[in-house]
Amino acid sequence: MQTEIIPLADDAAEERAEALLRAGELVALPTETVYGLAGDAASGSAVAAIYAAKGRPQFNPLICHVDGLAMAKRVADFDPVAERLAERFWPGPLTLVLPLAENAPVHPLATAGLPTVALRMPQGVAARLAGRLERPLVAPSANPSGKVTGTSAEIVARGLSGRIALILDGGPSAVGVESTIVRPFADRLVLLRAGGVSREALADAAGLPVTDPEADAAIAAPGALASHYAPEGRVRLDAAAVEPGEHVIAFGPAPLPGIETAAAVINLSPTGDLAEAAAHLFAALAAFDSPDIDRIVVASIPRHGLGEAINDRLKRAAAPR
Ligand code: AMP
Ligand code: MG
């Protein structure tokens, strides 16, 4: 893929970015802090492409960027506390973790299958593009995992050239601080990450105590826990064959021996495409997460590229609990 670099000078640049995002392509763009790697939050293939471009070994949930409270309310359920915080601090460096709204335009790969979603309204081009798309954008930092964070179009190009469609060059980043991440409850705010909005400002705006996440480990580190997102049934990985009555998560064109005795089969990608498999993973785990399903078996999935993150997630789903 050829990566275009165009200056973020006028409407034409944003129109080009909008067209690419609508087509499910990735666009690196300046945010208040560093460059973000933006994609359509509702598109499983766009979100999978973000993880692939960054070479992330895990599916961390991503922050959704919206253009205001109206779009935010299509994404998440707001209570009065959350609404007060948004009105006070948006646009700006405050990310709210809230219950995912029904029919939210957010793909499960972007939330890593969580029932909550992290969202904020940024300043500038990221918010404007979400507005043009009329959908949220996910935008983690525009750098390969473990590499230097992109604070200019040149640095972003060095890391991601050939892997993304477009870089909007808005000059060097001011390098502000990251967004504060907070989970509001009726009686307290849980501060998940310190950032541009202070603890005191949050407490003052909400009129509530701000607590640390130690007491809420599952909230603190979604995805980091060994057995998080695990379905109710037992999960067997790298299966060479299916035993009668098992629920099967398959991959690729070759049928597992014994597949005809399965209770149900979901194939993550009949053609063996890892990006497609990533996009279907959380929906498959959710479909088989039921008290009535006690045995789930997963075919062996290659460990290269997105396969590393897929296998990491499956290992957590299968961990003893
Ligand atoms: P960033 O790297 O700035 O894009 O921020 C991503 C951060 O948001 C990660 O630390 C995630 O763990 C956090 N995050 C995203 N979604 C959630 C969620 N549903 N619950 C808690 N934290 C989240
Ligand atoms: Mg980063």
PDB file of N, CA and C in Angstrom, residues 184-276:
ATOM      1  N   PRO A 184     -17.300   6.812  35.752  1.00  0.00           N
ATOM      2  CA  PRO A 184     -18.228   7.413  36.715  1.00  0.00           C
ATOM      3  C   PRO A 184     -19.243   6.400  37.239  1.00  0.00           C
ATOM      4  N   PHE A 185     -19.488   6.455  38.535  1.00  0.00           N
ATOM      5  CA  PHE A 185     -20.586   5.716  39.162  1.00  0.00           C
ATOM      6  C   PHE A 185     -21.452   6.741  39.884  1.00  0.00           C
ATOM      7  N   ALA A 186     -22.606   6.299  40.384  1.00  0.00           N
ATOM      8  CA  ALA A 186     -23.521   7.245  41.025  1.00  0.00           C
ATOM      9  C   ALA A 186     -22.902   7.870  42.265  1.00  0.00           C
ATOM     10  N   ASP A 187     -22.021   7.125  42.958  1.00  0.00           N
ATOM     11  CA  ASP A 187     -21.506   7.608  44.248  1.00  0.00           C
ATOM     12  C   ASP A 187     -20.015   7.910  44.255  1.00  0.00           C
ATOM     13  N   ARG A 188     -19.318   7.649  43.131  1.00  0.00           N
ATOM     14  CA  ARG A 188     -17.875   7.907  43.093  1.00  0.00           C
ATOM     15  C   ARG A 188     -17.391   7.914  41.645  1.00  0.00           C
ATOM     16  N   LEU A 189     -16.199   8.461  41.455  1.00  0.00           N
ATOM     17  CA  LEU A 189     -15.535   8.359  40.157  1.00  0.00           C
ATOM     18  C   LEU A 189     -14.294   7.503  40.358  1.00  0.00           C
ATOM     19  N   VAL A 190     -14.099   6.513  39.509  1.00  0.00           N
ATOM     20  CA  VAL A 190     -12.885   5.705  39.599  1.00  0.00           C
ATOM     21  C   VAL A 190     -11.895   6.219  38.551  1.00  0.00           C
ATOM     22  N   LEU A 191     -10.744   6.680  39.042  1.00  0.00           N
ATOM     23  CA  LEU A 191      -9.726   7.246  38.151  1.00  0.00           C
ATOM     24  C   LEU A 191      -8.860   6.118  37.600  1.00  0.00           C
ATOM     25  N   LEU A 192      -9.014   5.829  36.302  1.00  0.00           N
ATOM     26  CA  LEU A 192      -8.305   4.696  35.692  1.00  0.00           C
ATOM     27  C   LEU A 192      -6.941   5.101  35.149  1.00  0.00           C
ATOM     28  N   ARG A 193      -6.816   6.353  34.730  1.00  0.00           N
ATOM     29  CA  ARG A 193      -5.521   6.846  34.256  1.00  0.00           C
ATOM     30  C   ARG A 193      -5.475   8.345  34.504  1.00  0.00           C
ATOM     31  N   ALA A 194      -4.405   8.802  35.115  1.00  0.00           N
ATOM     32  CA  ALA A 194      -4.234  10.232  35.322  1.00  0.00           C
ATOM     33  C   ALA A 194      -3.859  10.874  33.989  1.00  0.00           C
ATOM     34  N   GLY A 195      -4.283  12.103  33.778  1.00  0.00           N
ATOM     35  CA  GLY A 195      -3.984  12.767  32.517  1.00  0.00           C
ATOM     36  C   GLY A 195      -4.291  14.248  32.606  1.00  0.00           C
ATOM     37  N   GLY A 196      -4.702  14.805  31.482  1.00  0.00           N
ATOM     38  CA  GLY A 196      -4.841  16.248  31.358  1.00  0.00           C
ATOM     39  C   GLY A 196      -5.875  16.907  32.251  1.00  0.00           C
ATOM     40  N   VAL A 197      -6.846  16.154  32.753  1.00  0.00           N
ATOM     41  CA  VAL A 197      -7.831  16.719  33.689  1.00  0.00           C
ATOM     42  C   VAL A 197      -7.507  16.189  35.083  1.00  0.00           C
ATOM     43  N   SER A 198      -7.345  17.095  36.036  1.00  0.00           N
ATOM     44  CA  SER A 198      -6.861  16.672  37.353  1.00  0.00           C
ATOM     45  C   SER A 198      -7.951  16.024  38.178  1.00  0.00           C
ATOM     46  N   ARG A 199      -7.517  15.243  39.142  1.00  0.00           N
ATOM     47  CA  ARG A 199      -8.389  14.602  40.115  1.00  0.00           C
ATOM     48  C   ARG A 199      -9.275  15.640  40.833  1.00  0.00           C
ATOM     49  N   GLU A 200      -8.664  16.762  41.202  1.00  0.00           N
ATOM     50  CA  GLU A 200      -9.401  17.796  41.928  1.00  0.00           C
ATOM     51  C   GLU A 200     -10.507  18.387  41.054  1.00  0.00           C
ATOM     52  N   ALA A 201     -10.159  18.637  39.779  1.00  0.00           N
ATOM     53  CA  ALA A 201     -11.154  19.220  38.870  1.00  0.00           C
ATOM     54  C   ALA A 201     -12.325  18.259  38.675  1.00  0.00           C
ATOM     55  N   LEU A 202     -12.038  16.962  38.614  1.00  0.00           N
ATOM     56  CA  LEU A 202     -13.089  15.958  38.459  1.00  0.00           C
ATOM     57  C   LEU A 202     -14.000  15.939  39.680  1.00  0.00           C
ATOM     58  N   ALA A 203     -13.382  15.880  40.862  1.00  0.00           N
ATOM     59  CA  ALA A 203     -14.144  15.822  42.118  1.00  0.00           C
ATOM     60  C   ALA A 203     -15.032  17.046  42.231  1.00  0.00           C
ATOM     61  N   ASP A 204     -14.475  18.179  41.869  1.00  0.00           N
ATOM     62  CA  ASP A 204     -15.189  19.434  41.966  1.00  0.00           C
ATOM     63  C   ASP A 204     -16.387  19.463  41.011  1.00  0.00           C
ATOM     64  N   ALA A 205     -16.172  19.030  39.784  1.00  0.00           N
ATOM     65  CA  ALA A 205     -17.247  19.070  38.783  1.00  0.00           C
ATOM     66  C   ALA A 205     -18.365  18.083  39.121  1.00  0.00           C
ATOM     67  N   ALA A 206     -17.993  16.910  39.646  1.00  0.00           N
ATOM     68  CA  ALA A 206     -18.997  15.874  39.899  1.00  0.00           C
ATOM     69  C   ALA A 206     -19.585  15.983  41.303  1.00  0.00           C
ATOM     70  N   GLY A 207     -18.885  16.647  42.202  1.00  0.00           N
ATOM     71  CA  GLY A 207     -19.317  16.667  43.587  1.00  0.00           C
ATOM     72  C   GLY A 207     -19.270  15.287  44.222  1.00  0.00           C
ATOM     73  N   LEU A 208     -18.304  14.479  43.768  1.00  0.00           N
ATOM     74  CA  LEU A 208     -18.190  13.100  44.250  1.00  0.00           C
ATOM     75  C   LEU A 208     -16.726  12.801  44.566  1.00  0.00           C
ATOM     76  N   PRO A 209     -16.487  11.809  45.446  1.00  0.00           N
ATOM     77  CA  PRO A 209     -15.099  11.404  45.693  1.00  0.00           C
ATOM     78  C   PRO A 209     -14.509  10.699  44.476  1.00  0.00           C
ATOM     79  N   VAL A 210     -13.210  10.880  44.285  1.00  0.00           N
ATOM     80  CA  VAL A 210     -12.497  10.197  43.200  1.00  0.00           C
ATOM     81  C   VAL A 210     -11.636   9.114  43.833  1.00  0.00           C
ATOM     82  N   THR A 211     -11.894   7.859  43.456  1.00  0.00           N
ATOM     83  CA  THR A 211     -11.170   6.756  44.087  1.00  0.00           C
ATOM     84  C   THR A 211     -10.212   6.115  43.083  1.00  0.00           C
ATOM     85  N   ASP A 212      -9.298   5.336  43.620  1.00  0.00           N
ATOM     86  CA  ASP A 212      -8.327   4.627  42.779  1.00  0.00           C
ATOM     87  C   ASP A 212      -8.863   3.247  42.438  1.00  0.00           C
ATOM     88  N   PRO A 213      -8.361   2.682  41.371  1.00  0.00           N
ATOM     89  CA  PRO A 213      -8.984   1.453  40.871  1.00  0.00           C
ATOM     90  C   PRO A 213      -8.586   0.168  41.590  1.00  0.00           C
ATOM     91  N   GLU A 214      -7.686   0.235  42.593  1.00  0.00           N
ATOM     92  CA  GLU A 214      -7.231  -1.024  43.209  1.00  0.00           C
ATOM     93  C   GLU A 214      -8.396  -1.927  43.599  1.00  0.00           C
ATOM     94  N   ALA A 215      -9.437  -1.304  44.161  1.00  0.00           N
ATOM     95  CA  ALA A 215     -10.562  -2.107  44.651  1.00  0.00           C
ATOM     96  C   ALA A 215     -11.369  -2.705  43.495  1.00  0.00           C
ATOM     97  N   ASP A 216     -11.188  -2.162  42.306  1.00  0.00           N
ATOM     98  CA  ASP A 216     -11.960  -2.626  41.145  1.00  0.00           C
ATOM     99  C   ASP A 216     -11.010  -3.141  40.079  1.00  0.00           C
ATOM    100  N   ALA A 217     -10.332  -4.232  40.374  1.00  0.00           N
ATOM    101  CA  ALA A 217      -9.252  -4.677  39.486  1.00  0.00           C
ATOM    102  C   ALA A 217      -9.733  -4.932  38.058  1.00  0.00           C
ATOM    103  N   ALA A 218     -10.942  -5.451  37.923  1.00  0.00           N
ATOM    104  CA  ALA A 218     -11.438  -5.773  36.583  1.00  0.00           C
ATOM    105  C   ALA A 218     -11.654  -4.506  35.767  1.00  0.00           C
ATOM    106  N   ILE A 219     -11.995  -3.426  36.469  1.00  0.00           N
ATOM    107  CA  ILE A 219     -12.176  -2.146  35.782  1.00  0.00           C
ATOM    108  C   ILE A 219     -10.815  -1.553  35.438  1.00  0.00           C
ATOM    109  N   ALA A 220      -9.875  -1.735  36.358  1.00  0.00           N
ATOM    110  CA  ALA A 220      -8.573  -1.087  36.204  1.00  0.00           C
ATOM    111  C   ALA A 220      -7.846  -1.564  34.960  1.00  0.00           C
ATOM    112  N   ALA A 221      -7.851  -2.839  34.733  1.00  0.00           N
ATOM    113  CA  ALA A 221      -6.998  -3.391  33.685  1.00  0.00           C
ATOM    114  C   ALA A 221      -7.784  -4.339  32.809  1.00  0.00           C
ATOM    115  N   PRO A 222      -8.704  -3.804  32.002  1.00  0.00           N
ATOM    116  CA  PRO A 222      -9.486  -4.715  31.178  1.00  0.00           C
ATOM    117  C   PRO A 222      -8.536  -5.445  30.247  1.00  0.00           C
ATOM    118  N   GLY A 223      -8.694  -6.732  30.163  1.00  0.00           N
ATOM    119  CA  GLY A 223      -7.865  -7.454  29.216  1.00  0.00           C
ATOM    120  C   GLY A 223      -6.566  -7.950  29.803  1.00  0.00           C
ATOM    121  N   ALA A 224      -6.115  -7.321  30.880  1.00  0.00           N
ATOM    122  CA  ALA A 224      -4.838  -7.761  31.442  1.00  0.00           C
ATOM    123  C   ALA A 224      -5.047  -8.971  32.344  1.00  0.00           C
ATOM    124  N   LEU A 225      -6.245  -9.130  32.847  1.00  0.00           N
ATOM    125  CA  LEU A 225      -6.498 -10.235  33.761  1.00  0.00           C
ATOM    126  C   LEU A 225      -6.439 -11.563  33.031  1.00  0.00           C
ATOM    127  N   ALA A 226      -5.910 -12.561  33.719  1.00  0.00           N
ATOM    128  CA  ALA A 226      -5.702 -13.852  33.069  1.00  0.00           C
ATOM    129  C   ALA A 226      -6.988 -14.402  32.477  1.00  0.00           C
ATOM    130  N   SER A 227      -8.098 -14.362  33.214  1.00  0.00           N
ATOM    131  CA  SER A 227      -9.290 -15.028  32.695  1.00  0.00           C
ATOM    132  C   SER A 227     -10.415 -14.049  32.372  1.00  0.00           C
ATOM    133  N   HIS A 228     -10.039 -12.830  31.960  1.00  0.00           N
ATOM    134  CA  HIS A 228     -11.102 -11.894  31.635  1.00  0.00           C
ATOM    135  C   HIS A 228     -11.784 -12.281  30.317  1.00  0.00           C
ATOM    136  N   TYR A 229     -13.011 -11.866  30.167  1.00  0.00           N
ATOM    137  CA  TYR A 229     -13.869 -12.144  28.996  1.00  0.00           C
ATOM    138  C   TYR A 229     -14.082 -13.633  28.767  1.00  0.00           C
ATOM    139  N   ALA A 230     -13.896 -14.449  29.790  1.00  0.00           N
ATOM    140  CA  ALA A 230     -14.027 -15.876  29.560  1.00  0.00           C
ATOM    141  C   ALA A 230     -15.492 -16.259  29.454  1.00  0.00           C
ATOM    142  N   PRO A 231     -15.855 -17.071  28.461  1.00  0.00           N
ATOM    143  CA  PRO A 231     -17.227 -17.578  28.418  1.00  0.00           C
ATOM    144  C   PRO A 231     -17.469 -18.549  29.579  1.00  0.00           C
ATOM    145  N   GLU A 232     -18.733 -18.852  29.844  1.00  0.00           N
ATOM    146  CA  GLU A 232     -19.057 -19.702  30.995  1.00  0.00           C
ATOM    147  C   GLU A 232     -18.503 -21.112  30.847  1.00  0.00           C
ATOM    148  N   GLY A 233     -18.526 -21.622  29.626  1.00  0.00           N
ATOM    149  CA  GLY A 233     -18.078 -23.005  29.420  1.00  0.00           C
ATOM    150  C   GLY A 233     -16.564 -23.147  29.455  1.00  0.00           C
ATOM    151  N   ARG A 234     -16.104 -24.400  29.508  1.00  0.00           N
ATOM    152  CA  ARG A 234     -14.683 -24.696  29.440  1.00  0.00           C
ATOM    153  C   ARG A 234     -14.223 -24.485  28.000  1.00  0.00           C
ATOM    154  N   VAL A 235     -13.027 -23.939  27.822  1.00  0.00           N
ATOM    155  CA  VAL A 235     -12.527 -23.679  26.468  1.00  0.00           C
ATOM    156  C   VAL A 235     -11.264 -24.501  26.232  1.00  0.00           C
ATOM    157  N   ARG A 236     -11.273 -25.289  25.171  1.00  0.00           N
ATOM    158  CA  ARG A 236     -10.123 -26.111  24.798  1.00  0.00           C
ATOM    159  C   ARG A 236      -9.507 -25.519  23.531  1.00  0.00           C
ATOM    160  N   LEU A 237      -8.200 -25.280  23.575  1.00  0.00           N
ATOM    161  CA  LEU A 237      -7.536 -24.599  22.452  1.00  0.00           C
ATOM    162  C   LEU A 237      -6.762 -25.578  21.575  1.00  0.00           C
ATOM    163  N   ASP A 238      -6.380 -25.093  20.392  1.00  0.00           N
ATOM    164  CA  ASP A 238      -5.506 -25.850  19.483  1.00  0.00           C
ATOM    165  C   ASP A 238      -5.994 -27.276  19.262  1.00  0.00           C
ATOM    166  N   ALA A 239      -7.319 -27.403  19.103  1.00  0.00           N
ATOM    167  CA  ALA A 239      -7.895 -28.738  18.981  1.00  0.00           C
ATOM    168  C   ALA A 239      -7.488 -29.390  17.667  1.00  0.00           C
ATOM    169  N   ALA A 240      -7.112 -30.662  17.749  1.00  0.00           N
ATOM    170  CA  ALA A 240      -6.809 -31.420  16.538  1.00  0.00           C
ATOM    171  C   ALA A 240      -8.064 -32.112  16.024  1.00  0.00           C
ATOM    172  N   ALA A 241      -9.060 -32.289  16.911  1.00  0.00           N
ATOM    173  CA  ALA A 241     -10.297 -32.952  16.514  1.00  0.00           C
ATOM    174  C   ALA A 241     -11.432 -32.499  17.438  1.00  0.00           C
ATOM    175  N   VAL A 242     -12.659 -32.666  16.950  1.00  0.00           N
ATOM    176  CA  VAL A 242     -13.850 -32.285  17.710  1.00  0.00           C
ATOM    177  C   VAL A 242     -14.426 -33.516  18.400  1.00  0.00           C
ATOM    178  N   GLU A 243     -14.837 -33.344  19.657  1.00  0.00           N
ATOM    179  CA  GLU A 243     -15.552 -34.421  20.346  1.00  0.00           C
ATOM    180  C   GLU A 243     -17.047 -34.144  20.257  1.00  0.00           C
ATOM    181  N   PRO A 244     -17.858 -35.198  20.244  1.00  0.00           N
ATOM    182  CA  PRO A 244     -19.300 -35.002  20.029  1.00  0.00           C
ATOM    183  C   PRO A 244     -19.901 -34.007  21.026  1.00  0.00           C
ATOM    184  N   GLY A 245     -20.748 -33.115  20.516  1.00  0.00           N
ATOM    185  CA  GLY A 245     -21.466 -32.176  21.378  1.00  0.00           C
ATOM    186  C   GLY A 245     -20.716 -30.899  21.693  1.00  0.00           C
ATOM    187  N   GLU A 246     -19.483 -30.774  21.214  1.00  0.00           N
ATOM    188  CA  GLU A 246     -18.728 -29.547  21.492  1.00  0.00           C
ATOM    189  C   GLU A 246     -19.199 -28.396  20.593  1.00  0.00           C
ATOM    190  N   HIS A 247     -19.041 -27.173  21.118  1.00  0.00           N
ATOM    191  CA  HIS A 247     -19.258 -25.966  20.311  1.00  0.00           C
ATOM    192  C   HIS A 247     -17.910 -25.565  19.738  1.00  0.00           C
ATOM    193  N   VAL A 248     -17.865 -25.362  18.431  1.00  0.00           N
ATOM    194  CA  VAL A 248     -16.573 -25.244  17.748  1.00  0.00           C
ATOM    195  C   VAL A 248     -16.353 -23.835  17.206  1.00  0.00           C
ATOM    196  N   ILE A 249     -15.201 -23.273  17.546  1.00  0.00           N
ATOM    197  CA  ILE A 249     -14.730 -22.065  16.868  1.00  0.00           C
ATOM    198  C   ILE A 249     -13.654 -22.523  15.897  1.00  0.00           C
ATOM    199  N   ALA A 250     -13.997 -22.476  14.610  1.00  0.00           N
ATOM    200  CA  ALA A 250     -13.115 -23.009  13.573  1.00  0.00           C
ATOM    201  C   ALA A 250     -12.351 -21.877  12.893  1.00  0.00           C
ATOM    202  N   PHE A 251     -11.363 -22.249  12.111  1.00  0.00           N
ATOM    203  CA  PHE A 251     -10.571 -21.267  11.356  1.00  0.00           C
ATOM    204  C   PHE A 251     -10.069 -21.929  10.083  1.00  0.00           C
ATOM    205  N   GLY A 252     -10.282 -21.273   8.958  1.00  0.00           N
ATOM    206  CA  GLY A 252      -9.721 -21.760   7.709  1.00  0.00           C
ATOM    207  C   GLY A 252     -10.603 -22.787   7.022  1.00  0.00           C
ATOM    208  N   PRO A 253     -10.185 -23.197   5.822  1.00  0.00           N
ATOM    209  CA  PRO A 253     -11.018 -24.050   4.974  1.00  0.00           C
ATOM    210  C   PRO A 253     -11.037 -25.529   5.373  1.00  0.00           C
ATOM    211  N   ALA A 254      -9.996 -26.015   6.072  1.00  0.00           N
ATOM    212  CA  ALA A 254      -9.918 -27.458   6.334  1.00  0.00           C
ATOM    213  C   ALA A 254     -10.789 -27.825   7.538  1.00  0.00           C
ATOM    214  N   PRO A 255     -11.783 -28.723   7.350  1.00  0.00           N
ATOM    215  CA  PRO A 255     -12.638 -29.076   8.479  1.00  0.00           C
ATOM    216  C   PRO A 255     -11.879 -29.941   9.493  1.00  0.00           C
ATOM    217  N   LEU A 256     -12.117 -29.674  10.793  1.00  0.00           N
ATOM    218  CA  LEU A 256     -11.508 -30.507  11.834  1.00  0.00           C
ATOM    219  C   LEU A 256     -12.139 -31.896  11.791  1.00  0.00           C
ATOM    220  N   PRO A 257     -11.357 -32.943  12.036  1.00  0.00           N
ATOM    221  CA  PRO A 257     -11.958 -34.282  12.139  1.00  0.00           C
ATOM    222  C   PRO A 257     -13.042 -34.284  13.218  1.00  0.00           C
ATOM    223  N   GLY A 258     -14.158 -34.884  12.919  1.00  0.00           N
ATOM    224  CA  GLY A 258     -15.241 -34.986  13.894  1.00  0.00           C
ATOM    225  C   GLY A 258     -16.178 -33.789  13.892  1.00  0.00           C
ATOM    226  N   ILE A 259     -15.958 -32.825  12.961  1.00  0.00           N
ATOM    227  CA  ILE A 259     -16.741 -31.588  12.961  1.00  0.00           C
ATOM    228  C   ILE A 259     -18.240 -31.881  12.823  1.00  0.00           C
ATOM    229  N   GLU A 260     -18.576 -33.016  12.162  1.00  0.00           N
ATOM    230  CA  GLU A 260     -19.999 -33.317  11.938  1.00  0.00           C
ATOM    231  C   GLU A 260     -20.716 -33.673  13.247  1.00  0.00           C
ATOM    232  N   THR A 261     -19.961 -33.937  14.328  1.00  0.00           N
ATOM    233  CA  THR A 261     -20.596 -34.262  15.615  1.00  0.00           C
ATOM    234  C   THR A 261     -20.720 -33.027  16.509  1.00  0.00           C
ATOM    235  N   ALA A 262     -20.317 -31.847  16.010  1.00  0.00           N
ATOM    236  CA  ALA A 262     -20.354 -30.619  16.815  1.00  0.00           C
ATOM    237  C   ALA A 262     -21.785 -30.185  17.080  1.00  0.00           C
ATOM    238  N   ALA A 263     -21.991 -29.512  18.215  1.00  0.00           N
ATOM    239  CA  ALA A 263     -23.308 -28.946  18.507  1.00  0.00           C
ATOM    240  C   ALA A 263     -23.545 -27.703  17.653  1.00  0.00           C
ATOM    241  N   ALA A 264     -22.487 -26.935  17.415  1.00  0.00           N
ATOM    242  CA  ALA A 264     -22.587 -25.739  16.582  1.00  0.00           C
ATOM    243  C   ALA A 264     -21.172 -25.351  16.159  1.00  0.00           C
ATOM    244  N   VAL A 265     -21.073 -24.687  15.018  1.00  0.00           N
ATOM    245  CA  VAL A 265     -19.755 -24.278  14.507  1.00  0.00           C
ATOM    246  C   VAL A 265     -19.811 -22.812  14.090  1.00  0.00           C
ATOM    247  N   ILE A 266     -18.825 -22.029  14.546  1.00  0.00           N
ATOM    248  CA  ILE A 266     -18.620 -20.686  13.997  1.00  0.00           C
ATOM    249  C   ILE A 266     -17.217 -20.668  13.415  1.00  0.00           C
ATOM    250  N   ASN A 267     -17.108 -20.355  12.140  1.00  0.00           N
ATOM    251  CA  ASN A 267     -15.780 -20.266  11.529  1.00  0.00           C
ATOM    252  C   ASN A 267     -15.340 -18.796  11.501  1.00  0.00           C
ATOM    253  N   LEU A 268     -14.238 -18.489  12.188  1.00  0.00           N
ATOM    254  CA  LEU A 268     -13.770 -17.098  12.282  1.00  0.00           C
ATOM    255  C   LEU A 268     -13.382 -16.556  10.918  1.00  0.00           C
ATOM    256  N   SER A 269     -12.881 -17.395  10.048  1.00  0.00           N
ATOM    257  CA  SER A 269     -12.575 -16.992   8.682  1.00  0.00           C
ATOM    258  C   SER A 269     -12.423 -18.238   7.824  1.00  0.00           C
ATOM    259  N   PRO A 270     -13.447 -18.555   7.053  1.00  0.00           N
ATOM    260  CA  PRO A 270     -13.383 -19.758   6.214  1.00  0.00           C
ATOM    261  C   PRO A 270     -12.204 -19.743   5.244  1.00  0.00           C
ATOM    262  N   THR A 271     -11.729 -18.541   4.867  1.00  0.00           N
ATOM    263  CA  THR A 271     -10.598 -18.497   3.937  1.00  0.00           C
ATOM    264  C   THR A 271      -9.253 -18.490   4.667  1.00  0.00           C
ATOM    265  N   GLY A 272      -9.282 -18.425   6.001  1.00  0.00           N
ATOM    266  CA  GLY A 272      -8.027 -18.416   6.743  1.00  0.00           C
ATOM    267  C   GLY A 272      -7.366 -17.053   6.803  1.00  0.00           C
ATOM    268  N   ASP A 273      -8.184 -15.988   6.811  1.00  0.00           N
ATOM    269  CA  ASP A 273      -7.661 -14.622   6.853  1.00  0.00           C
ATOM    270  C   ASP A 273      -7.647 -14.134   8.311  1.00  0.00           C
ATOM    271  N   LEU A 274      -6.463 -13.755   8.806  1.00  0.00           N
ATOM    272  CA  LEU A 274      -6.342 -13.427  10.234  1.00  0.00           C
ATOM    273  C   LEU A 274      -7.069 -12.137  10.601  1.00  0.00           C
ATOM    274  N   ALA A 275      -7.105 -11.144   9.698  1.00  0.00           N
ATOM    275  CA  ALA A 275      -7.818  -9.903  10.003  1.00  0.00           C
ATOM    276  C   ALA A 275      -9.317 -10.169  10.116  1.00  0.00           C
ATOM    277  N   GLU A 276      -9.826 -11.008   9.208  1.00  0.00           N
ATOM    278  CA  GLU A 276     -11.247 -11.364   9.285  1.00  0.00           C
ATOM    279  C   GLU A 276     -11.524 -12.135  10.582  1.00  0.00           C
TER     280      GLU A 276
END
